[in-house]
Amino acid sequence: MSDIGFSILLLSLVAVLGLMIGALRIRGVGLGIGGVLFGGILVGHFVAQGGWEINQSALHFIKEFGLILFVYSIGNQVGPGFFASLRRAGLRLNALAAMIVLLGGLTTLALHFGFGVAPEILLGVYSGAVTNTPSLAAGQQILAELGQPATSTSTLGLGYAVAYPFGILGILLSMWLLRIGFGILVPAEAAAYESDSGAGHGGLLSANVAVQNANIDGITCAELAGLIGSEVICSRLKSGGALRVPGPEVRLAAGDVLHLVGSNAAALHRATLIVGAEVAESLSTKGTGFRSERVVVTSEAVLGRRLADLLLEAHGNVVISRLHRAGVDLVAHPGSVVQFGDILNIVGPGDEIDRMAARLGNASAKLNQVQMLPIFIGIGLGVLLGSLPIPIPNLPAPLRLGLAGGPLIAAILLARLGSFGRLYWFMPPSANLALREIGIVLFLAVVGLDSGAGFVATLTGGSGLAWIGYGAAITLIPLLSVGYFARRVLRMNYLTLCGLMAGSMTDPPALAFANGVYPGSGAPALAYVTVYPAVMFLRILSPQIMAIILLFGF
C-alpha cells in the first residue's frame, strides 16, 4: 500500500473511532464531533510508538482543505442572519456574548504575562476551553503566518485536547452555579418568560386592533404605514364585516379592524395606541375567499427584487406580512430584497396568491438542489481574501486572514448578498451540514494524529494538570462574571441566560443541556441562535489578535 493510501486509511480509522467516542453520552452530554480529535490522538499515539510513516504532505493538504470546507459552511450558515442579529433586539445579547469572548481573551493574556505560559500553549488551551474548533484552526494559521516553528501547531492541538473536556463541563457547571447562587426557580422563570412578550419569542407578534382614533379615520393604509413605522405591518383589514386587502390606496374608517404584525412588543404596542385599541374579534381567513399561505422563493427571475416591486406588480391585491429567512421570522419591509430560499407569508384572495406563487417559483424541491458553481466561486474568493497581506507596523511579515478567516468572511458576505444574476449562495441545510461535518472531521483527525505522539507525556509529565487549570480559568471566569452581571444588574431571565452562555461558547451539547432545564421553552434556543453568528466570527478573530499580542507585546 502506498504511503498516501496508508495515510487515508488511518484517517478513516480515526474518523470511525472518533465519531463513536463522540456519540457516547453521560446524562445527555458528550464530546460530539470533538471525539474525532481524541480518536486521532489515540491512533496517533500508537502510530508514533510503532514508528510508522505517514505522508505529511497529504495530511497537511487534507487538514487545510477540511478547514476551508468547515469555515466556509459556517459562514454560509450564519451569513443571512449575521448583520440582522447585530441590528435588532439581539444587540444586548450580542454585547454580553462579546463581553464573554473579550474576558476569555483577557484571561488568556493575563496567564501569559502573569505566569509566563508559552503563547502556543495558551492559544491551544484557549480554543479548547471555549470548545471552539475554528478558533484552534485560526490559531494554527496565524502562528504559521507569523513564522513560528511547525512544532507550535502540534502544541496547539495538545492544549486544545487537554482543555476541551472541562470546557464542555465548565459551561454546564456555570449554569448550575448561577442557578444555585441566585436561588432560581426554573418554573417561575419559564412562566415569567412566557408572560413577558418582550423577552423574546420564536416568531413575530400580532394583534387585532380596532380603529378608534379619530385622526386615523379616513387616511390611507400607506399613510398609516408611515405613522406606525417599519417594524409593524398591517396584513389584513376587516371592514363592514368583510375581509379586505390593506392595499396602499385603501382608506380606513372608524370601526375597521386591522391585523397588525410586529417584530417586537414595544413597536406593536405603539402601533396599537396610534390606531385605537386591541379587540378580541377574529380576522381568520377560514370560510372566506382569502387565504394566508407560505410561498417559497425559488424563481431566479425574482432574485434581488424588492418586496415593494413584487407588490406593485400584484396591483395591491395581496399583502406580504412575514419573511422567513435562515430560520428567523422577520417583518416584511417593502425595501427587503428577495433571496433564494426565502419563505413569504402572503395574504389575499386565493387566485391572486396562486398568481404570486407562480411568479415566486414555490418549488420546494429546488431547495434540495445544490449549485456547485457558487460554492467553488465562494471558496476561491475566500482563499484570495485570506491571502491578501495586511501590513502592521513592527510585525516581521504582513498579517493575513488565512484559510480560517478569508473563507469565513467571504461566505458571510456572499450569503448576505444572496444571489448574483443566476448564481445564488443558498445552500440546503442538509448539504451545508454534510460539508461542515466532513470538513471538521478531516481537520480534527489530522490535528489528533499530529498531537497523539506527545499527549500521554503531557498528561503524565505534570504540565497537563496545569493546562487543565489554565483552561478552567478561561472557561469559568468569563461565564460566571458576565452571568452574574446579566442576572444581578440586567435581571435577565435564567433560561435566556443559559442560551446566551451556550451560544457564547458555540457549544451544541451546552444548548442541549440548556433546553433540558425546562423542556418546551424556546428561550435558550432563541438566545443561542441570536448570538451564534457574531460569536463564531469573534472566536475566529480573537486568537489571531492574541497571537500578535502574545508574540510581539502589543
XYZ file of C-alpha atoms in Angstrom:
554
model
C 0.000 0.000 0.000
C 1.297 3.488 -0.881
C 2.039 5.967 1.886
C -0.869 8.155 0.699
C -3.215 5.168 0.787
C -1.975 4.273 4.274
C -2.497 7.849 5.461
C -6.074 7.921 4.175
C -6.720 4.529 5.789
C -5.547 5.952 9.103
C -7.818 8.984 8.675
C -10.778 6.695 8.067
C -9.922 4.733 11.201
C -9.632 7.953 13.201
C -12.964 9.205 11.889
C -14.800 5.978 12.739
C -13.238 5.680 16.184
C -13.659 9.392 16.950
C -17.300 9.549 15.902
C -18.021 6.508 18.082
C -16.338 8.252 21.028
C -18.288 11.444 20.337
C -21.577 9.531 20.268
C -21.121 8.378 23.866
C -23.388 10.303 26.266
C -23.246 10.763 30.020
C -26.507 12.286 31.259
C -27.115 13.570 27.744
C -23.722 15.279 27.453
C -20.947 14.041 25.177
C -17.939 15.198 23.180
C -19.850 15.303 19.904
C -17.683 15.964 16.896
C -14.794 16.715 19.279
C -14.491 12.964 19.793
C -12.674 12.813 16.441
C -9.782 14.734 17.981
C -9.414 12.159 20.744
C -9.728 9.334 18.249
C -6.860 10.912 16.329
C -4.781 11.275 19.492
C -5.309 7.614 20.348
C -4.362 6.402 16.865
C -1.520 8.926 16.644
C -0.052 7.621 19.905
C 0.161 4.046 18.616
C 1.439 5.211 15.219
C 4.288 7.050 16.972
C 5.025 4.048 19.166
C 5.143 1.748 16.137
C 7.328 4.110 14.113
C 5.012 4.018 11.099
C 5.479 6.592 8.361
C 2.635 8.927 7.389
C 2.640 11.117 4.279
C 2.799 14.537 5.935
C 2.210 16.446 2.691
C -1.044 14.578 2.065
C -2.178 15.092 5.657
C -1.347 18.796 5.509
C -3.419 19.248 2.357
C -6.322 17.277 3.835
C -6.233 19.355 7.014
C -6.216 22.676 5.155
C -8.952 21.619 2.740
C -11.085 20.316 5.606
C -10.629 23.648 7.364
C -11.746 25.555 4.263
C -14.875 23.420 3.866
C -15.730 23.853 7.529
C -15.339 27.615 7.889
C -16.969 28.287 4.503
C -20.011 26.218 5.512
C -20.182 28.020 8.859
C -20.113 31.401 7.099
C -22.775 30.321 4.628
C -24.976 29.173 7.514
C -24.699 32.288 9.682
C -24.382 34.866 6.880
C -28.080 35.653 6.271
C -28.696 36.417 9.958
C -25.287 37.851 10.873
C -25.962 41.546 10.360
C -29.619 41.279 11.349
C -28.620 39.859 14.752
C -26.496 42.955 15.351
C -29.296 45.373 14.480
C -32.376 44.050 16.176
C -33.339 43.368 19.785
C -30.462 40.880 19.916
C -27.981 43.738 20.298
C -27.895 43.395 24.095
C -27.421 39.630 23.932
C -24.633 40.019 21.378
C -22.947 42.664 23.533
C -22.961 40.287 26.512
C -21.634 37.447 24.354
C -18.868 39.731 23.076
C -18.004 40.513 26.713
C -17.584 36.781 27.367
C -15.240 36.494 24.377
C -13.305 39.587 25.474
C -12.929 38.368 29.070
C -11.736 34.997 27.783
C -9.060 36.745 25.741
C -8.017 38.955 28.670
C -7.811 35.928 30.967
C -5.567 34.195 28.426
C -3.302 37.230 28.174
C -3.154 37.520 31.978
C -1.977 33.893 32.239
C 0.838 34.647 29.801
C 2.063 37.890 31.331
C 1.396 36.754 34.907
C 2.764 33.206 34.804
C 4.915 33.216 31.676
C 2.939 30.480 29.901
C 4.071 29.985 26.291
C 1.813 31.546 23.612
C 1.366 28.318 21.642
C 0.181 26.536 24.790
C -2.272 29.260 25.728
C -3.757 29.586 22.255
C -4.475 25.865 22.193
C -5.826 25.828 25.749
C -7.977 28.882 24.936
C -9.577 27.137 21.942
C -10.297 24.006 23.968
C -11.588 25.958 26.963
C -14.159 27.727 24.794
C -14.907 24.488 22.844
C -14.400 26.234 19.527
C -12.584 24.302 16.814
C -12.419 27.168 14.265
C -10.532 29.102 16.938
C -7.947 26.316 17.024
C -7.648 26.430 13.257
C -7.241 30.205 13.296
C -4.533 29.914 15.954
C -2.568 27.418 13.900
C -2.925 29.553 10.794
C -1.718 32.762 12.438
C 1.320 31.079 14.001
C 2.298 29.750 10.590
C 1.800 33.202 9.044
C 3.998 34.759 11.752
C 6.805 32.322 11.024
C 6.579 30.186 14.167
C 8.070 26.653 14.075
C 5.923 23.723 12.958
C 6.015 22.223 16.470
C 3.849 25.128 17.631
C 0.840 23.807 15.727
C 1.171 20.400 17.421
C 1.380 22.116 20.797
C -1.832 23.982 19.997
C -3.556 20.692 19.292
C -2.330 19.262 22.603
C -3.552 22.289 24.532
C -6.929 22.096 22.818
C -7.324 18.387 23.627
C -6.336 18.823 27.274
C -8.702 21.752 27.901
C -11.665 20.623 25.772
C -13.388 18.175 28.168
C -13.570 20.667 31.035
C -14.579 23.327 28.534
C -17.827 21.432 27.990
C -18.325 20.618 31.671
C -17.396 24.163 32.705
C -20.304 25.661 30.766
C -22.748 23.299 32.476
C -21.135 23.963 35.848
C -21.506 27.734 35.321
C -25.225 27.369 34.592
C -25.643 25.251 37.737
C -23.648 27.651 39.962
C -25.676 30.666 38.822
C -28.901 28.764 39.405
C -27.858 27.797 42.942
C -26.243 31.155 43.746
C -29.324 33.179 42.859
C -31.810 30.605 44.180
C -33.529 30.447 40.818
C -36.792 28.522 40.467
C -36.889 27.337 36.863
C -40.718 27.001 36.540
C -41.087 30.597 37.712
C -38.510 31.725 35.145
C -40.375 29.877 32.400
C -43.664 31.476 33.445
C -42.056 34.919 33.516
C -40.609 34.381 30.060
C -43.962 33.341 28.632
C -45.803 36.272 30.210
C -43.258 38.851 29.113
C -43.876 39.259 25.405
C -40.828 41.485 25.122
C -38.472 38.831 26.453
C -38.422 37.090 23.147
C -40.497 34.660 21.125
C -39.731 32.140 18.483
C -41.574 34.311 15.917
C -43.303 37.651 15.369
C -46.071 39.191 17.479
C -49.545 40.083 16.251
C -52.741 41.790 17.441
C -56.202 42.633 16.110
C -56.749 46.367 16.592
C -59.930 48.395 16.040
C -59.697 51.879 14.520
C -60.857 54.197 17.322
C -58.559 57.173 16.842
C -60.461 59.936 15.032
C -57.216 61.092 13.418
C -56.880 57.701 11.700
C -60.407 57.796 10.256
C -60.157 58.466 6.511
C -56.399 58.072 5.974
C -54.963 55.503 3.545
C -53.103 52.341 4.520
C -49.962 53.848 3.000
C -50.257 56.842 5.332
C -50.848 54.536 8.290
C -47.668 52.623 7.428
C -45.728 55.864 7.731
C -47.228 56.531 11.152
C -46.721 53.124 12.757
C -43.210 52.595 11.387
C -41.407 49.844 9.517
C -41.381 47.397 12.441
C -45.151 46.812 12.159
C -47.216 45.862 9.115
C -50.955 45.567 8.544
C -51.601 42.192 6.909
C -55.421 42.065 6.988
C -58.311 44.533 7.188
C -61.896 43.815 8.216
C -64.321 46.498 7.133
C -68.097 46.185 7.262
C -67.759 42.541 8.302
C -65.729 41.573 5.209
C -62.010 40.940 4.850
C -60.085 43.212 2.509
C -56.501 43.517 1.350
C -54.996 46.617 3.020
C -53.567 47.989 -0.202
C -51.760 51.355 -0.199
C -54.793 53.301 -1.512
C -57.407 51.678 0.751
C -58.901 54.196 3.191
C -59.557 53.326 6.815
C -62.795 54.060 8.661
C -63.766 54.099 12.325
C -64.675 50.603 13.451
C -62.402 48.812 10.961
C -60.319 46.038 12.495
C -56.670 45.642 11.461
C -54.459 42.605 11.937
C -51.066 44.078 12.861
C -47.833 42.071 12.841
C -44.806 43.437 14.700
C -41.179 42.467 15.217
C -41.267 43.343 18.928
C -43.748 44.101 21.702
C -42.819 47.779 22.052
C -43.390 48.570 18.366
C -46.669 46.649 18.311
C -47.888 48.402 21.453
C -47.034 51.815 19.984
C -48.904 50.996 16.766
C -51.924 49.826 18.780
C -52.055 53.129 20.678
C -51.897 55.050 17.398
C -54.726 53.093 15.774
C -57.071 52.553 18.695
C -57.392 49.517 20.940
C -56.833 45.776 20.748
C -60.025 43.725 20.342
C -60.866 40.028 20.507
C -62.550 39.978 17.087
C -61.256 37.285 14.726
C -59.803 38.065 11.322
C -59.448 34.422 10.319
C -59.423 33.664 6.609
C -61.419 30.453 7.101
C -64.695 30.398 5.218
C -63.730 33.400 3.099
C -62.224 33.883 -0.333
C -58.992 34.929 1.375
C -56.031 32.709 2.161
C -52.868 33.049 4.175
C -50.154 30.961 2.562
C -46.406 30.465 2.862
C -44.648 30.626 -0.509
C -41.014 29.663 -1.137
C -38.864 31.865 -3.378
C -37.203 29.574 -5.933
C -37.558 31.508 -9.193
C -34.305 33.034 -10.401
C -36.280 35.793 -12.143
C -37.210 37.492 -8.852
C -33.903 37.170 -7.002
C -32.627 40.558 -5.919
C -36.044 42.220 -6.368
C -37.563 44.317 -3.587
C -40.796 43.228 -1.940
C -42.275 46.610 -2.861
C -41.687 45.857 -6.552
C -43.383 42.473 -6.272
C -46.386 44.010 -4.523
C -46.593 46.694 -7.190
C -46.793 44.003 -9.851
C -49.647 42.422 -7.861
C -51.518 45.781 -8.025
C -52.044 45.809 -4.269
C -54.208 42.694 -4.343
C -52.055 40.810 -1.806
C -50.031 41.639 1.293
C -46.709 40.064 2.287
C -46.831 40.033 6.085
C -43.779 37.972 7.065
C -40.433 36.938 5.664
C -38.825 33.745 6.968
C -35.086 33.620 6.287
C -32.361 31.376 7.730
C -34.677 30.131 10.476
C -35.801 33.601 11.579
C -39.196 35.291 11.100
C -38.882 38.933 10.027
C -41.345 41.712 9.291
C -41.614 42.001 5.511
C -40.294 45.517 4.910
C -41.083 46.906 1.433
C -37.370 47.507 0.906
C -36.353 43.931 1.779
C -34.544 42.205 -1.098
C -35.708 38.711 -2.029
C -33.179 35.882 -1.734
C -33.330 32.284 -2.863
C -34.964 30.109 -0.193
C -36.910 32.949 1.456
C -40.371 31.952 2.672
C -43.001 34.695 2.307
C -46.303 34.706 4.179
C -48.812 36.093 1.653
C -52.384 37.134 2.476
C -55.069 37.833 -0.127
C -57.616 36.264 -2.478
C -56.801 32.688 -3.439
C -56.378 33.349 -7.154
C -54.051 36.302 -6.523
C -51.910 34.192 -4.163
C -51.679 31.458 -6.794
C -50.547 34.044 -9.335
C -47.929 35.424 -6.933
C -46.768 31.915 -6.004
C -46.191 31.090 -9.674
C -44.170 34.297 -10.020
C -42.009 33.438 -6.990
C -41.479 29.819 -8.022
C -42.756 27.991 -4.914
C -40.929 24.803 -5.954
C -39.834 23.363 -2.610
C -37.933 20.560 -4.333
C -35.401 23.127 -5.633
C -34.370 23.832 -2.039
C -32.711 20.414 -2.007
C -30.668 21.085 -5.139
C -27.106 22.302 -4.688
C -25.475 24.789 -7.045
C -21.837 23.727 -7.030
C -20.536 26.669 -9.080
C -21.261 29.316 -6.388
C -19.667 27.101 -3.723
C -16.327 26.945 -5.520
C -16.525 30.606 -6.516
C -17.029 31.430 -2.844
C -14.191 29.181 -1.713
C -11.871 30.662 -4.332
C -12.740 34.218 -3.313
C -12.259 33.272 0.336
C -8.789 31.863 -0.294
C -7.837 35.000 -2.239
C -9.180 37.212 0.552
C -7.284 35.203 3.140
C -4.018 35.595 1.217
C -4.157 39.395 0.968
C -1.352 40.941 3.063
C -2.360 43.358 5.808
C 0.742 45.343 6.823
C 1.005 46.069 10.565
C 3.898 48.096 11.993
C 6.585 46.167 13.913
C 5.477 42.771 12.576
C 8.146 40.770 10.722
C 5.665 39.943 7.968
C 2.277 41.235 6.829
C -0.718 39.720 8.587
C -3.193 37.643 6.578
C -6.676 36.386 7.373
C -5.527 32.948 6.237
C -7.614 29.923 5.409
C -9.647 30.291 8.596
C -10.628 33.948 8.232
C -10.790 34.501 4.455
C -13.355 31.833 3.509
C -15.428 32.672 6.596
C -15.755 36.371 5.746
C -16.316 35.642 2.053
C -19.092 33.163 2.875
C -20.792 35.600 5.275
C -20.770 38.397 2.704
C -21.899 36.175 -0.184
C -24.677 34.575 1.887
C -25.810 38.067 2.885
C -25.746 39.119 -0.787
C -27.917 36.104 -1.568
C -27.606 35.996 -5.324
C -25.820 37.485 -8.301
C -27.682 37.018 -11.554
C -28.451 33.319 -11.834
C -25.925 32.420 -9.150
C -27.296 32.079 -5.628
C -25.366 31.252 -2.495
C -28.212 29.486 -0.726
C -27.118 26.028 0.379
C -29.678 23.436 1.540
C -29.258 22.803 5.280
C -28.531 19.119 4.663
C -25.790 19.954 2.145
C -24.330 22.614 4.426
C -24.270 20.194 7.344
C -22.622 17.492 5.229
C -19.813 19.802 4.030
C -19.336 21.198 7.520
C -19.122 17.784 9.179
C -16.783 16.347 6.528
C -14.526 19.384 6.813
C -14.275 19.354 10.599
C -13.795 15.569 10.751
C -10.862 15.794 8.324
C -9.345 18.737 10.189
C -9.676 17.219 13.672
C -8.457 13.811 12.508
C -5.184 15.275 11.246
C -4.748 17.509 14.316
C -5.301 14.479 16.528
C -2.759 12.383 14.619
C -0.201 15.192 14.891
C -0.825 15.605 18.628
C -1.020 11.937 19.563
C 2.710 11.367 19.984
C 3.060 13.822 22.881
C -0.367 13.664 24.529
C 0.333 10.966 27.137
C 3.672 12.534 28.063
C 1.983 15.912 28.519
C -0.622 14.496 30.888
C 1.754 12.301 32.891
C 4.615 14.796 32.955
C 2.784 17.272 35.175
C 2.222 20.121 32.729
C -1.112 18.645 31.646
C -2.697 19.374 35.033
C -1.516 22.969 34.839
C -3.001 23.266 31.342
C -6.331 21.968 32.657
C -6.181 24.656 35.343
C -5.494 27.360 32.748
C -8.431 26.101 30.687
C -10.745 26.081 33.715
C -9.899 29.732 34.387
C -10.523 30.699 30.751
C -13.866 28.856 30.812
C -15.265 29.870 34.204
C -14.103 33.457 34.766
C -15.863 34.984 31.706
C -19.036 32.888 32.049
C -19.539 33.490 35.767
C -18.624 37.189 35.573
C -20.964 38.021 32.696
C -23.617 35.634 34.016
C -23.580 37.379 37.390
C -23.788 40.812 35.739
C -26.616 39.766 33.408
C -28.661 38.315 36.254
C -27.906 40.791 39.033
C -27.829 44.041 37.074
C -29.868 43.366 33.926
C -32.332 40.934 35.580
C -32.038 38.612 32.604
C -34.321 35.596 32.509
C -32.399 32.461 33.545
C -33.489 30.433 30.524
C -32.331 33.179 28.167
C -29.095 33.432 30.145
C -28.441 29.697 29.695
C -28.913 30.052 25.935
C -26.583 33.066 25.929
C -23.848 31.143 27.749
C -24.149 28.138 25.424
C -24.120 30.414 22.370
C -21.103 32.368 23.610
C -19.180 29.073 23.502
C -20.881 27.903 20.266
C -21.414 24.619 22.081
C -24.317 22.366 20.956
C -24.052 19.997 23.979
C -24.450 23.013 26.262
C -27.515 24.106 24.274
C -28.980 20.619 24.656
C -28.409 20.882 28.405
C -29.974 24.373 28.497
C -33.018 23.142 26.576
C -33.370 20.354 29.122
C -33.501 22.815 32.025
C -37.150 23.437 31.159
C -38.253 21.279 28.195
C -40.639 23.029 25.854
C -39.314 26.549 26.379
C -37.826 28.215 23.306
C -35.883 30.803 25.324
C -32.449 29.060 25.357
C -32.526 28.205 21.648
C -33.604 31.721 20.681
C -30.736 33.306 22.641
C -28.294 30.734 21.232
C -29.114 31.417 17.580
C -29.163 35.184 18.227
C -25.539 35.328 19.377
C -24.098 32.384 17.410
C -23.196 34.234 14.152
C -21.327 37.120 15.780
C -19.656 34.901 18.388
C -18.383 32.462 15.763
C -16.788 35.385 13.940
C -15.211 36.726 17.153
C -13.937 33.298 18.183
C -12.038 33.010 14.902
C -10.728 36.569 15.092
C -9.684 36.504 18.776
C -6.756 34.030 18.599
C -5.255 35.979 15.715
C -5.303 39.187 17.771
C -3.986 37.384 20.853
C -1.161 35.773 18.881
C 0.109 39.194 17.831
C -0.100 40.494 21.404
C 1.492 37.383 22.922
C 4.367 37.238 20.441
C 5.080 40.930 19.939
C 3.689 42.547 23.085
C 1.147 44.927 21.533
